[in-house]
């Protein structure tokens, strides 16, 4: 069983479109995250949610809006997609809000903007 | 905020030899240091972690050491095998529900 699952795995779309990426975890974790990995493989935190509430919102354009309908899901909606949004987006989850809890990652969504 | 430096960016070793990857961090409040392995087309997979109250931790062929005074930590892989080839990331995290701050990754290549 996949612990952290993301859909879709690949997303190819035109500049200016709006798209969503879904994430679900079946680990019973309270905290979920979105990370962005650029073409040089650099991983950077975007958002963190704990029990459906936003905890971290790094310097991310407000075109990116996370939505957490329940603590097992954290979706990422992106408006007006730009070329620079092309990257791999990873969802992760961890138990509780303690900083020393292991984070478990999904296999990523590769977003390509044409 | 936290800054994590990782070296080397690429490491090539002969199968059976040991590999060492080093990281430094800047925030003395950081208290958790995981290591991730990322294979092509996959997400980062946690392979070992260490907390700030421990100096060393070992799991079979993998070990991690932490020097809090010097603010550096290292990953040691012994008896390397072809399946160890991947990109390895170190990370650090401070208090609260923070996101991980990652190093820039090390591409480990195991030569047969």
JSON list of C-alpha atoms in Angstrom, two decimals:
[
{"chain": "A", "resi": 1, "resn": "UNK", "atom": "CA", "xyz": [0.00, 0.00, 0.00]},
{"chain": "A", "resi": 2, "resn": "UNK", "atom": "CA", "xyz": [1.31, 3.42, -0.95]},
{"chain": "A", "resi": 3, "resn": "UNK", "atom": "CA", "xyz": [1.79, 5.59, 2.14]},
{"chain": "A", "resi": 4, "resn": "UNK", "atom": "CA", "xyz": [1.83, 9.01, 0.44]},
{"chain": "A", "resi": 5, "resn": "UNK", "atom": "CA", "xyz": [0.25, 9.08, -3.00]},
{"chain": "A", "resi": 6, "resn": "UNK", "atom": "CA", "xyz": [0.09, 11.94, -5.47]},
{"chain": "A", "resi": 7, "resn": "UNK", "atom": "CA", "xyz": [-1.93, 12.34, -8.65]},
{"chain": "A", "resi": 8, "resn": "UNK", "atom": "CA", "xyz": [-1.22, 12.90, -11.41]},
{"chain": "A", "resi": 9, "resn": "UNK", "atom": "CA", "xyz": [2.35, 11.62, -11.79]},
{"chain": "A", "resi": 10, "resn": "UNK", "atom": "CA", "xyz": [2.86, 13.76, -14.90]},
{"chain": "A", "resi": 11, "resn": "UNK", "atom": "CA", "xyz": [1.12, 16.99, -15.84]},
{"chain": "A", "resi": 12, "resn": "UNK", "atom": "CA", "xyz": [1.78, 18.78, -19.12]},
{"chain": "A", "resi": 13, "resn": "UNK", "atom": "CA", "xyz": [-0.14, 21.97, -19.75]},
{"chain": "A", "resi": 14, "resn": "UNK", "atom": "CA", "xyz": [-0.08, 25.36, -21.41]},
{"chain": "A", "resi": 15, "resn": "UNK", "atom": "CA", "xyz": [1.08, 28.58, -19.83]},
{"chain": "A", "resi": 16, "resn": "UNK", "atom": "CA", "xyz": [-1.80, 30.49, -18.26]},
{"chain": "A", "resi": 17, "resn": "UNK", "atom": "CA", "xyz": [-3.85, 27.44, -17.34]},
{"chain": "A", "resi": 18, "resn": "UNK", "atom": "CA", "xyz": [-5.03, 26.48, -13.84]},
{"chain": "A", "resi": 19, "resn": "UNK", "atom": "CA", "xyz": [-4.21, 23.01, -12.52]},
{"chain": "A", "resi": 20, "resn": "UNK", "atom": "CA", "xyz": [-4.42, 20.97, -9.32]},
{"chain": "A", "resi": 21, "resn": "UNK", "atom": "CA", "xyz": [-2.29, 18.23, -7.81]},
{"chain": "A", "resi": 22, "resn": "UNK", "atom": "CA", "xyz": [-3.79, 15.89, -5.24]},
{"chain": "A", "resi": 23, "resn": "UNK", "atom": "CA", "xyz": [-2.08, 14.24, -2.29]},
{"chain": "A", "resi": 24, "resn": "UNK", "atom": "CA", "xyz": [-3.33, 11.63, 0.13]},
{"chain": "A", "resi": 25, "resn": "UNK", "atom": "CA", "xyz": [-1.58, 9.87, 3.01]},
{"chain": "A", "resi": 26, "resn": "UNK", "atom": "CA", "xyz": [-2.78, 6.73, 4.77]},
{"chain": "A", "resi": 27, "resn": "UNK", "atom": "CA", "xyz": [-0.27, 6.88, 7.62]},
{"chain": "A", "resi": 28, "resn": "UNK", "atom": "CA", "xyz": [-2.58, 8.66, 10.06]},
{"chain": "A", "resi": 29, "resn": "UNK", "atom": "CA", "xyz": [-0.19, 11.63, 10.17]},
{"chain": "A", "resi": 30, "resn": "UNK", "atom": "CA", "xyz": [-1.29, 15.07, 11.31]},
{"chain": "A", "resi": 31, "resn": "UNK", "atom": "CA", "xyz": [1.12, 17.20, 9.30]},
{"chain": "A", "resi": 32, "resn": "UNK", "atom": "CA", "xyz": [1.47, 17.43, 5.53]},
{"chain": "A", "resi": 33, "resn": "UNK", "atom": "CA", "xyz": [3.84, 19.39, 3.30]},
{"chain": "A", "resi": 34, "resn": "UNK", "atom": "CA", "xyz": [4.45, 20.47, -0.25]},
{"chain": "A", "resi": 35, "resn": "UNK", "atom": "CA", "xyz": [8.00, 20.70, -1.59]},
{"chain": "A", "resi": 36, "resn": "UNK", "atom": "CA", "xyz": [9.27, 21.87, -4.99]},
{"chain": "A", "resi": 37, "resn": "UNK", "atom": "CA", "xyz": [12.28, 20.25, -6.70]},
{"chain": "A", "resi": 38, "resn": "UNK", "atom": "CA", "xyz": [13.79, 22.31, -9.50]},
{"chain": "A", "resi": 39, "resn": "UNK", "atom": "CA", "xyz": [15.75, 21.17, -12.54]},
{"chain": "A", "resi": 40, "resn": "UNK", "atom": "CA", "xyz": [18.97, 21.13, -10.48]},
{"chain": "A", "resi": 41, "resn": "UNK", "atom": "CA", "xyz": [17.29, 18.79, -7.99]},
{"chain": "A", "resi": 42, "resn": "UNK", "atom": "CA", "xyz": [17.17, 21.41, -5.24]},
{"chain": "A", "resi": 43, "resn": "UNK", "atom": "CA", "xyz": [14.31, 20.63, -2.81]},
{"chain": "A", "resi": 44, "resn": "UNK", "atom": "CA", "xyz": [12.55, 23.53, -1.09]},
{"chain": "A", "resi": 45, "resn": "UNK", "atom": "CA", "xyz": [9.60, 23.65, 1.30]},
{"chain": "A", "resi": 46, "resn": "UNK", "atom": "CA", "xyz": [6.51, 25.49, 0.04]},
{"chain": "A", "resi": 47, "resn": "UNK", "atom": "CA", "xyz": [3.74, 24.82, 2.57]},
{"chain": "A", "resi": 48, "resn": "UNK", "atom": "CA", "xyz": [3.05, 22.91, 5.75]},
{"chain": "A", "resi": 49, "resn": "UNK", "atom": "CA", "xyz": [-0.36, 22.03, 7.19]},
{"chain": "A", "resi": 50, "resn": "UNK", "atom": "CA", "xyz": [-1.12, 20.59, 10.61]},
{"chain": "A", "resi": 51, "resn": "UNK", "atom": "CA", "xyz": [-4.62, 19.21, 11.20]},
{"chain": "A", "resi": 52, "resn": "UNK", "atom": "CA", "xyz": [-5.93, 21.14, 8.19]},
{"chain": "A", "resi": 53, "resn": "UNK", "atom": "CA", "xyz": [-4.41, 24.44, 9.32]},
{"chain": "A", "resi": 54, "resn": "UNK", "atom": "CA", "xyz": [-1.63, 26.29, 7.50]},
{"chain": "A", "resi": 55, "resn": "UNK", "atom": "CA", "xyz": [1.60, 26.35, 9.51]},
{"chain": "A", "resi": 56, "resn": "UNK", "atom": "CA", "xyz": [4.24, 27.38, 6.98]},
{"chain": "A", "resi": 57, "resn": "UNK", "atom": "CA", "xyz": [3.86, 29.45, 3.89]},
{"chain": "A", "resi": 58, "resn": "UNK", "atom": "CA", "xyz": [7.27, 30.13, 2.43]},
{"chain": "A", "resi": 59, "resn": "UNK", "atom": "CA", "xyz": [7.87, 32.80, -0.16]},
{"chain": "A", "resi": 60, "resn": "UNK", "atom": "CA", "xyz": [5.60, 31.28, -2.76]},
{"chain": "A", "resi": 61, "resn": "UNK", "atom": "CA", "xyz": [3.52, 33.29, -5.28]},
{"chain": "A", "resi": 62, "resn": "UNK", "atom": "CA", "xyz": [-0.11, 33.57, -4.24]},
{"chain": "A", "resi": 63, "resn": "UNK", "atom": "CA", "xyz": [-0.97, 31.76, -7.49]},
{"chain": "A", "resi": 64, "resn": "UNK", "atom": "CA", "xyz": [-0.25, 28.65, -5.41]},
{"chain": "A", "resi": 65, "resn": "UNK", "atom": "CA", "xyz": [-3.03, 27.77, -3.00]},
{"chain": "A", "resi": 66, "resn": "UNK", "atom": "CA", "xyz": [-3.00, 24.64, -0.85]},
{"chain": "A", "resi": 67, "resn": "UNK", "atom": "CA", "xyz": [-6.27, 23.15, 0.30]},
{"chain": "A", "resi": 68, "resn": "UNK", "atom": "CA", "xyz": [-6.68, 20.57, 3.06]},
{"chain": "A", "resi": 69, "resn": "UNK", "atom": "CA", "xyz": [-10.22, 19.10, 3.16]},
{"chain": "A", "resi": 70, "resn": "UNK", "atom": "CA", "xyz": [-9.17, 16.73, 5.97]},
{"chain": "A", "resi": 71, "resn": "UNK", "atom": "CA", "xyz": [-5.92, 15.79, 7.63]},
{"chain": "A", "resi": 72, "resn": "UNK", "atom": "CA", "xyz": [-5.30, 12.91, 5.20]},
{"chain": "A", "resi": 73, "resn": "UNK", "atom": "CA", "xyz": [-5.38, 15.16, 2.13]},
{"chain": "A", "resi": 74, "resn": "UNK", "atom": "CA", "xyz": [-3.44, 18.22, 1.01]},
{"chain": "A", "resi": 75, "resn": "UNK", "atom": "CA", "xyz": [-4.09, 19.40, -2.52]},
{"chain": "A", "resi": 76, "resn": "UNK", "atom": "CA", "xyz": [-2.16, 22.07, -4.40]},
{"chain": "A", "resi": 77, "resn": "UNK", "atom": "CA", "xyz": [-3.96, 24.38, -6.81]},
{"chain": "A", "resi": 78, "resn": "UNK", "atom": "CA", "xyz": [-1.94, 26.58, -9.15]},
{"chain": "A", "resi": 79, "resn": "UNK", "atom": "CA", "xyz": [-3.48, 29.48, -11.08]},
{"chain": "A", "resi": 80, "resn": "UNK", "atom": "CA", "xyz": [-2.14, 31.14, -14.21]},
{"chain": "A", "resi": 81, "resn": "UNK", "atom": "CA", "xyz": [0.74, 28.71, -14.69]},
{"chain": "A", "resi": 82, "resn": "UNK", "atom": "CA", "xyz": [4.08, 30.18, -15.76]},
{"chain": "A", "resi": 83, "resn": "UNK", "atom": "CA", "xyz": [7.12, 28.62, -17.43]},
{"chain": "A", "resi": 84, "resn": "UNK", "atom": "CA", "xyz": [9.07, 28.87, -14.16]},
{"chain": "A", "resi": 85, "resn": "UNK", "atom": "CA", "xyz": [6.54, 26.62, -12.44]},
{"chain": "A", "resi": 86, "resn": "UNK", "atom": "CA", "xyz": [7.95, 23.63, -14.33]},
{"chain": "A", "resi": 87, "resn": "UNK", "atom": "CA", "xyz": [9.36, 21.36, -11.63]},
{"chain": "A", "resi": 88, "resn": "UNK", "atom": "CA", "xyz": [8.65, 18.21, -9.68]},
{"chain": "A", "resi": 89, "resn": "UNK", "atom": "CA", "xyz": [6.29, 18.78, -6.75]},
{"chain": "A", "resi": 90, "resn": "UNK", "atom": "CA", "xyz": [6.48, 16.44, -3.77]},
{"chain": "A", "resi": 91, "resn": "UNK", "atom": "CA", "xyz": [3.95, 15.91, -1.05]},
{"chain": "A", "resi": 92, "resn": "UNK", "atom": "CA", "xyz": [5.13, 14.64, 2.35]},
{"chain": "A", "resi": 93, "resn": "UNK", "atom": "CA", "xyz": [3.64, 13.87, 5.75]},
{"chain": "A", "resi": 94, "resn": "UNK", "atom": "CA", "xyz": [4.81, 13.42, 9.33]},
{"chain": "A", "resi": 95, "resn": "UNK", "atom": "CA", "xyz": [3.36, 12.56, 12.70]},
{"chain": "A", "resi": 96, "resn": "UNK", "atom": "CA", "xyz": [2.49, 15.56, 14.91]},
{"chain": "A", "resi": 97, "resn": "UNK", "atom": "CA", "xyz": [4.06, 19.00, 14.95]},
{"chain": "A", "resi": 98, "resn": "UNK", "atom": "CA", "xyz": [7.32, 18.01, 16.61]},
{"chain": "A", "resi": 99, "resn": "UNK", "atom": "CA", "xyz": [10.18, 18.94, 14.37]},
{"chain": "A", "resi": 100, "resn": "UNK", "atom": "CA", "xyz": [12.03, 15.67, 14.88]},
{"chain": "A", "resi": 101, "resn": "UNK", "atom": "CA", "xyz": [9.41, 13.42, 13.31]},
{"chain": "A", "resi": 102, "resn": "UNK", "atom": "CA", "xyz": [10.41, 11.68, 10.07]},
{"chain": "A", "resi": 103, "resn": "UNK", "atom": "CA", "xyz": [8.80, 13.02, 6.91]},
{"chain": "A", "resi": 104, "resn": "UNK", "atom": "CA", "xyz": [7.62, 10.54, 4.31]},
{"chain": "A", "resi": 105, "resn": "UNK", "atom": "CA", "xyz": [7.48, 11.61, 0.68]},
{"chain": "A", "resi": 106, "resn": "UNK", "atom": "CA", "xyz": [5.30, 10.71, -2.26]},
{"chain": "A", "resi": 107, "resn": "UNK", "atom": "CA", "xyz": [6.81, 9.92, -5.67]},
{"chain": "A", "resi": 108, "resn": "UNK", "atom": "CA", "xyz": [6.20, 13.40, -7.03]},
{"chain": "A", "resi": 109, "resn": "UNK", "atom": "CA", "xyz": [4.24, 15.13, -9.78]},
{"chain": "A", "resi": 110, "resn": "UNK", "atom": "CA", "xyz": [6.31, 16.30, -12.73]},
{"chain": "A", "resi": 111, "resn": "UNK", "atom": "CA", "xyz": [4.76, 19.52, -14.00]},
{"chain": "A", "resi": 112, "resn": "UNK", "atom": "CA", "xyz": [5.80, 20.72, -17.45]},
{"chain": "A", "resi": 113, "resn": "UNK", "atom": "CA", "xyz": [4.60, 24.07, -18.79]},
{"chain": "A", "resi": 114, "resn": "UNK", "atom": "CA", "xyz": [4.59, 24.50, -22.56]},
{"chain": "B", "resi": 1, "resn": "UNK", "atom": "CA", "xyz": [16.79, 30.72, 8.53]},
{"chain": "B", "resi": 2, "resn": "UNK", "atom": "CA", "xyz": [18.62, 27.43, 8.24]},
{"chain": "B", "resi": 3, "resn": "UNK", "atom": "CA", "xyz": [21.25, 26.89, 5.54]},
{"chain": "B", "resi": 4, "resn": "UNK", "atom": "CA", "xyz": [22.58, 23.42, 4.75]},
{"chain": "B", "resi": 5, "resn": "UNK", "atom": "CA", "xyz": [25.73, 22.86, 2.68]},
{"chain": "B", "resi": 6, "resn": "UNK", "atom": "CA", "xyz": [26.46, 19.40, 1.24]},
{"chain": "B", "resi": 7, "resn": "UNK", "atom": "CA", "xyz": [29.65, 17.99, -0.30]},
{"chain": "B", "resi": 8, "resn": "UNK", "atom": "CA", "xyz": [30.63, 16.55, -2.66]},
{"chain": "B", "resi": 9, "resn": "UNK", "atom": "CA", "xyz": [28.07, 17.09, -5.41]},
{"chain": "B", "resi": 10, "resn": "UNK", "atom": "CA", "xyz": [29.23, 13.92, -7.18]},
{"chain": "B", "resi": 11, "resn": "UNK", "atom": "CA", "xyz": [31.00, 10.92, -5.66]},
{"chain": "B", "resi": 12, "resn": "UNK", "atom": "CA", "xyz": [32.25, 7.92, -7.60]},
{"chain": "B", "resi": 13, "resn": "UNK", "atom": "CA", "xyz": [33.52, 4.88, -5.68]},
{"chain": "B", "resi": 14, "resn": "UNK", "atom": "CA", "xyz": [34.43, 1.32, -6.55]},
{"chain": "B", "resi": 15, "resn": "UNK", "atom": "CA", "xyz": [31.95, -1.35, -5.55]},
{"chain": "B", "resi": 16, "resn": "UNK", "atom": "CA", "xyz": [32.85, -2.62, -2.10]},
{"chain": "B", "resi": 17, "resn": "UNK", "atom": "CA", "xyz": [34.56, 0.60, -1.02]},
{"chain": "B", "resi": 18, "resn": "UNK", "atom": "CA", "xyz": [33.14, 3.11, 1.47]},
{"chain": "B", "resi": 19, "resn": "UNK", "atom": "CA", "xyz": [31.43, 6.40, 0.63]},
{"chain": "B", "resi": 20, "resn": "UNK", "atom": "CA", "xyz": [31.25, 9.47, 2.87]},
{"chain": "B", "resi": 21, "resn": "UNK", "atom": "CA", "xyz": [29.01, 12.50, 2.32]},
{"chain": "B", "resi": 22, "resn": "UNK", "atom": "CA", "xyz": [29.37, 15.58, 4.51]},
{"chain": "B", "resi": 23, "resn": "UNK", "atom": "CA", "xyz": [26.96, 18.35, 5.47]},
{"chain": "B", "resi": 24, "resn": "UNK", "atom": "CA", "xyz": [27.13, 21.49, 7.55]},
{"chain": "B", "resi": 25, "resn": "UNK", "atom": "CA", "xyz": [24.25, 23.52, 8.94]},
{"chain": "B", "resi": 26, "resn": "UNK", "atom": "CA", "xyz": [23.96, 27.06, 10.24]},
{"chain": "B", "resi": 27, "resn": "UNK", "atom": "CA", "xyz": [21.11, 27.13, 12.79]},
{"chain": "B", "resi": 28, "resn": "UNK", "atom": "CA", "xyz": [22.25, 25.93, 16.22]},
{"chain": "B", "resi": 29, "resn": "UNK", "atom": "CA", "xyz": [18.56, 25.35, 17.12]},
{"chain": "B", "resi": 30, "resn": "UNK", "atom": "CA", "xyz": [18.28, 22.55, 14.55]},
{"chain": "B", "resi": 31, "resn": "UNK", "atom": "CA", "xyz": [17.74, 19.26, 16.33]},
{"chain": "B", "resi": 32, "resn": "UNK", "atom": "CA", "xyz": [16.88, 16.65, 13.70]},
{"chain": "B", "resi": 33, "resn": "UNK", "atom": "CA", "xyz": [19.03, 15.55, 10.78]},
{"chain": "B", "resi": 34, "resn": "UNK", "atom": "CA", "xyz": [17.61, 13.02, 8.29]},
{"chain": "B", "resi": 35, "resn": "UNK", "atom": "CA", "xyz": [19.25, 11.55, 5.21]},
{"chain": "B", "resi": 36, "resn": "UNK", "atom": "CA", "xyz": [17.26, 10.74, 2.10]},
{"chain": "B", "resi": 37, "resn": "UNK", "atom": "CA", "xyz": [18.00, 8.60, -0.93]},
{"chain": "B", "resi": 38, "resn": "UNK", "atom": "CA", "xyz": [16.35, 9.53, -4.20]},
{"chain": "B", "resi": 39, "resn": "UNK", "atom": "CA", "xyz": [16.28, 7.17, -7.15]},
{"chain": "B", "resi": 40, "resn": "UNK", "atom": "CA", "xyz": [15.33, 8.25, -10.65]},
{"chain": "B", "resi": 41, "resn": "UNK", "atom": "CA", "xyz": [11.62, 9.01, -10.95]},
{"chain": "B", "resi": 42, "resn": "UNK", "atom": "CA", "xyz": [10.99, 8.44, -7.26]},
{"chain": "B", "resi": 43, "resn": "UNK", "atom": "CA", "xyz": [10.47, 10.57, -4.19]},
{"chain": "B", "resi": 44, "resn": "UNK", "atom": "CA", "xyz": [13.10, 10.98, -1.46]},
{"chain": "B", "resi": 45, "resn": "UNK", "atom": "CA", "xyz": [13.21, 7.93, 0.79]},
{"chain": "B", "resi": 46, "resn": "UNK", "atom": "CA", "xyz": [14.34, 8.28, 4.39]},
{"chain": "B", "resi": 47, "resn": "UNK", "atom": "CA", "xyz": [17.31, 5.97, 5.01]},
{"chain": "B", "resi": 48, "resn": "UNK", "atom": "CA", "xyz": [18.57, 7.10, 8.40]},
{"chain": "B", "resi": 49, "resn": "UNK", "atom": "CA", "xyz": [18.18, 10.02, 10.78]},
{"chain": "B", "resi": 50, "resn": "UNK", "atom": "CA", "xyz": [19.83, 11.35, 13.90]},
{"chain": "B", "resi": 51, "resn": "UNK", "atom": "CA", "xyz": [18.65, 13.62, 16.67]},
{"chain": "B", "resi": 52, "resn": "UNK", "atom": "CA", "xyz": [20.73, 16.23, 18.41]},
{"chain": "B", "resi": 53, "resn": "UNK", "atom": "CA", "xyz": [21.11, 14.26, 21.64]},
{"chain": "B", "resi": 54, "resn": "UNK", "atom": "CA", "xyz": [23.00, 11.48, 19.84]},
{"chain": "B", "resi": 55, "resn": "UNK", "atom": "CA", "xyz": [26.48, 11.58, 18.29]},
{"chain": "B", "resi": 56, "resn": "UNK", "atom": "CA", "xyz": [26.32, 8.50, 16.09]},
{"chain": "B", "resi": 57, "resn": "UNK", "atom": "CA", "xyz": [23.77, 6.05, 14.75]},
{"chain": "B", "resi": 58, "resn": "UNK", "atom": "CA", "xyz": [24.24, 2.93, 12.68]},
{"chain": "B", "resi": 59, "resn": "UNK", "atom": "CA", "xyz": [21.91, 0.74, 10.62]},
{"chain": "B", "resi": 60, "resn": "UNK", "atom": "CA", "xyz": [23.64, -2.17, 8.89]},
{"chain": "B", "resi": 61, "resn": "UNK", "atom": "CA", "xyz": [25.93, -0.65, 6.22]},
{"chain": "B", "resi": 62, "resn": "UNK", "atom": "CA", "xyz": [24.80, 2.91, 6.86]},
{"chain": "B", "resi": 63, "resn": "UNK", "atom": "CA", "xyz": [25.94, 5.19, 9.68]},
{"chain": "B", "resi": 64, "resn": "UNK", "atom": "CA", "xyz": [25.50, 8.86, 10.48]},
{"chain": "B", "resi": 65, "resn": "UNK", "atom": "CA", "xyz": [27.64, 11.00, 12.77]},
{"chain": "B", "resi": 66, "resn": "UNK", "atom": "CA", "xyz": [26.76, 14.38, 14.24]},
{"chain": "B", "resi": 67, "resn": "UNK", "atom": "CA", "xyz": [29.07, 17.03, 15.70]},
{"chain": "B", "resi": 68, "resn": "UNK", "atom": "CA", "xyz": [26.83, 19.71, 17.23]},
{"chain": "B", "resi": 69, "resn": "UNK", "atom": "CA", "xyz": [29.72, 21.93, 18.25]},
{"chain": "B", "resi": 70, "resn": "UNK", "atom": "CA", "xyz": [31.05, 22.13, 14.72]},
{"chain": "B", "resi": 71, "resn": "UNK", "atom": "CA", "xyz": [27.53, 21.97, 13.22]},
{"chain": "B", "resi": 72, "resn": "UNK", "atom": "CA", "xyz": [28.30, 19.18, 10.81]},
{"chain": "B", "resi": 73, "resn": "UNK", "atom": "CA", "xyz": [27.01, 15.69, 10.15]},
{"chain": "B", "resi": 74, "resn": "UNK", "atom": "CA", "xyz": [28.08, 12.92, 7.81]},
{"chain": "B", "resi": 75, "resn": "UNK", "atom": "CA", "xyz": [26.68, 9.84, 6.10]},
{"chain": "B", "resi": 76, "resn": "UNK", "atom": "CA", "xyz": [28.89, 6.77, 5.84]},
{"chain": "B", "resi": 77, "resn": "UNK", "atom": "CA", "xyz": [28.05, 3.85, 3.57]},
{"chain": "B", "resi": 78, "resn": "UNK", "atom": "CA", "xyz": [30.30, 0.80, 3.83]},
{"chain": "B", "resi": 79, "resn": "UNK", "atom": "CA", "xyz": [30.68, -2.12, 1.39]},
{"chain": "B", "resi": 80, "resn": "UNK", "atom": "CA", "xyz": [28.93, -0.17, -1.33]},
{"chain": "B", "resi": 81, "resn": "UNK", "atom": "CA", "xyz": [26.78, -2.06, -3.82]},
{"chain": "B", "resi": 82, "resn": "UNK", "atom": "CA", "xyz": [25.43, -1.10, -7.28]},
{"chain": "B", "resi": 83, "resn": "UNK", "atom": "CA", "xyz": [21.97, -0.49, -5.79]},
{"chain": "B", "resi": 84, "resn": "UNK", "atom": "CA", "xyz": [23.45, 2.25, -3.62]},
{"chain": "B", "resi": 85, "resn": "UNK", "atom": "CA", "xyz": [23.77, 4.42, -6.74]},
{"chain": "B", "resi": 86, "resn": "UNK", "atom": "CA", "xyz": [21.34, 7.34, -6.31]},
{"chain": "B", "resi": 87, "resn": "UNK", "atom": "CA", "xyz": [21.18, 10.98, -5.23]},
{"chain": "B", "resi": 88, "resn": "UNK", "atom": "CA", "xyz": [21.55, 11.44, -1.48]},
{"chain": "B", "resi": 89, "resn": "UNK", "atom": "CA", "xyz": [20.24, 14.47, 0.40]},
{"chain": "B", "resi": 90, "resn": "UNK", "atom": "CA", "xyz": [21.02, 15.62, 3.90]},
{"chain": "B", "resi": 91, "resn": "UNK", "atom": "CA", "xyz": [18.54, 17.87, 5.70]},
{"chain": "B", "resi": 92, "resn": "UNK", "atom": "CA", "xyz": [18.10, 19.75, 8.94]},
{"chain": "B", "resi": 93, "resn": "UNK", "atom": "CA", "xyz": [15.11, 21.03, 10.84]},
{"chain": "B", "resi": 94, "resn": "UNK", "atom": "CA", "xyz": [14.53, 23.25, 13.85]},
{"chain": "B", "resi": 95, "resn": "UNK", "atom": "CA", "xyz": [11.48, 23.75, 16.03]},
{"chain": "B", "resi": 96, "resn": "UNK", "atom": "CA", "xyz": [7.78, 23.52, 15.28]},
{"chain": "B", "resi": 97, "resn": "UNK", "atom": "CA", "xyz": [6.20, 22.05, 12.17]},
{"chain": "B", "resi": 98, "resn": "UNK", "atom": "CA", "xyz": [9.00, 23.39, 10.02]},
{"chain": "B", "resi": 99, "resn": "UNK", "atom": "CA", "xyz": [9.82, 22.13, 6.63]},
{"chain": "B", "resi": 100, "resn": "UNK", "atom": "CA", "xyz": [13.12, 20.40, 6.08]},
{"chain": "B", "resi": 101, "resn": "UNK", "atom": "CA", "xyz": [16.01, 22.48, 4.77]},
{"chain": "B", "resi": 102, "resn": "UNK", "atom": "CA", "xyz": [17.83, 20.26, 2.29]},
{"chain": "B", "resi": 103, "resn": "UNK", "atom": "CA", "xyz": [21.39, 20.20, 1.05]},
{"chain": "B", "resi": 104, "resn": "UNK", "atom": "CA", "xyz": [21.86, 20.31, -2.72]},
{"chain": "B", "resi": 105, "resn": "UNK", "atom": "CA", "xyz": [22.36, 16.57, -3.02]},
{"chain": "B", "resi": 106, "resn": "UNK", "atom": "CA", "xyz": [25.20, 14.17, -3.81]},
{"chain": "B", "resi": 107, "resn": "UNK", "atom": "CA", "xyz": [25.08, 11.95, -6.86]},
{"chain": "B", "resi": 108, "resn": "UNK", "atom": "CA", "xyz": [26.66, 8.70, -5.70]},
{"chain": "B", "resi": 109, "resn": "UNK", "atom": "CA", "xyz": [27.94, 6.45, -8.47]},
{"chain": "B", "resi": 110, "resn": "UNK", "atom": "CA", "xyz": [29.07, 2.91, -7.64]},
{"chain": "B", "resi": 111, "resn": "UNK", "atom": "CA", "xyz": [31.55, 1.63, -10.24]},
{"chain": "B", "resi": 112, "resn": "UNK", "atom": "CA", "xyz": [31.42, -2.15, -10.81]}
]
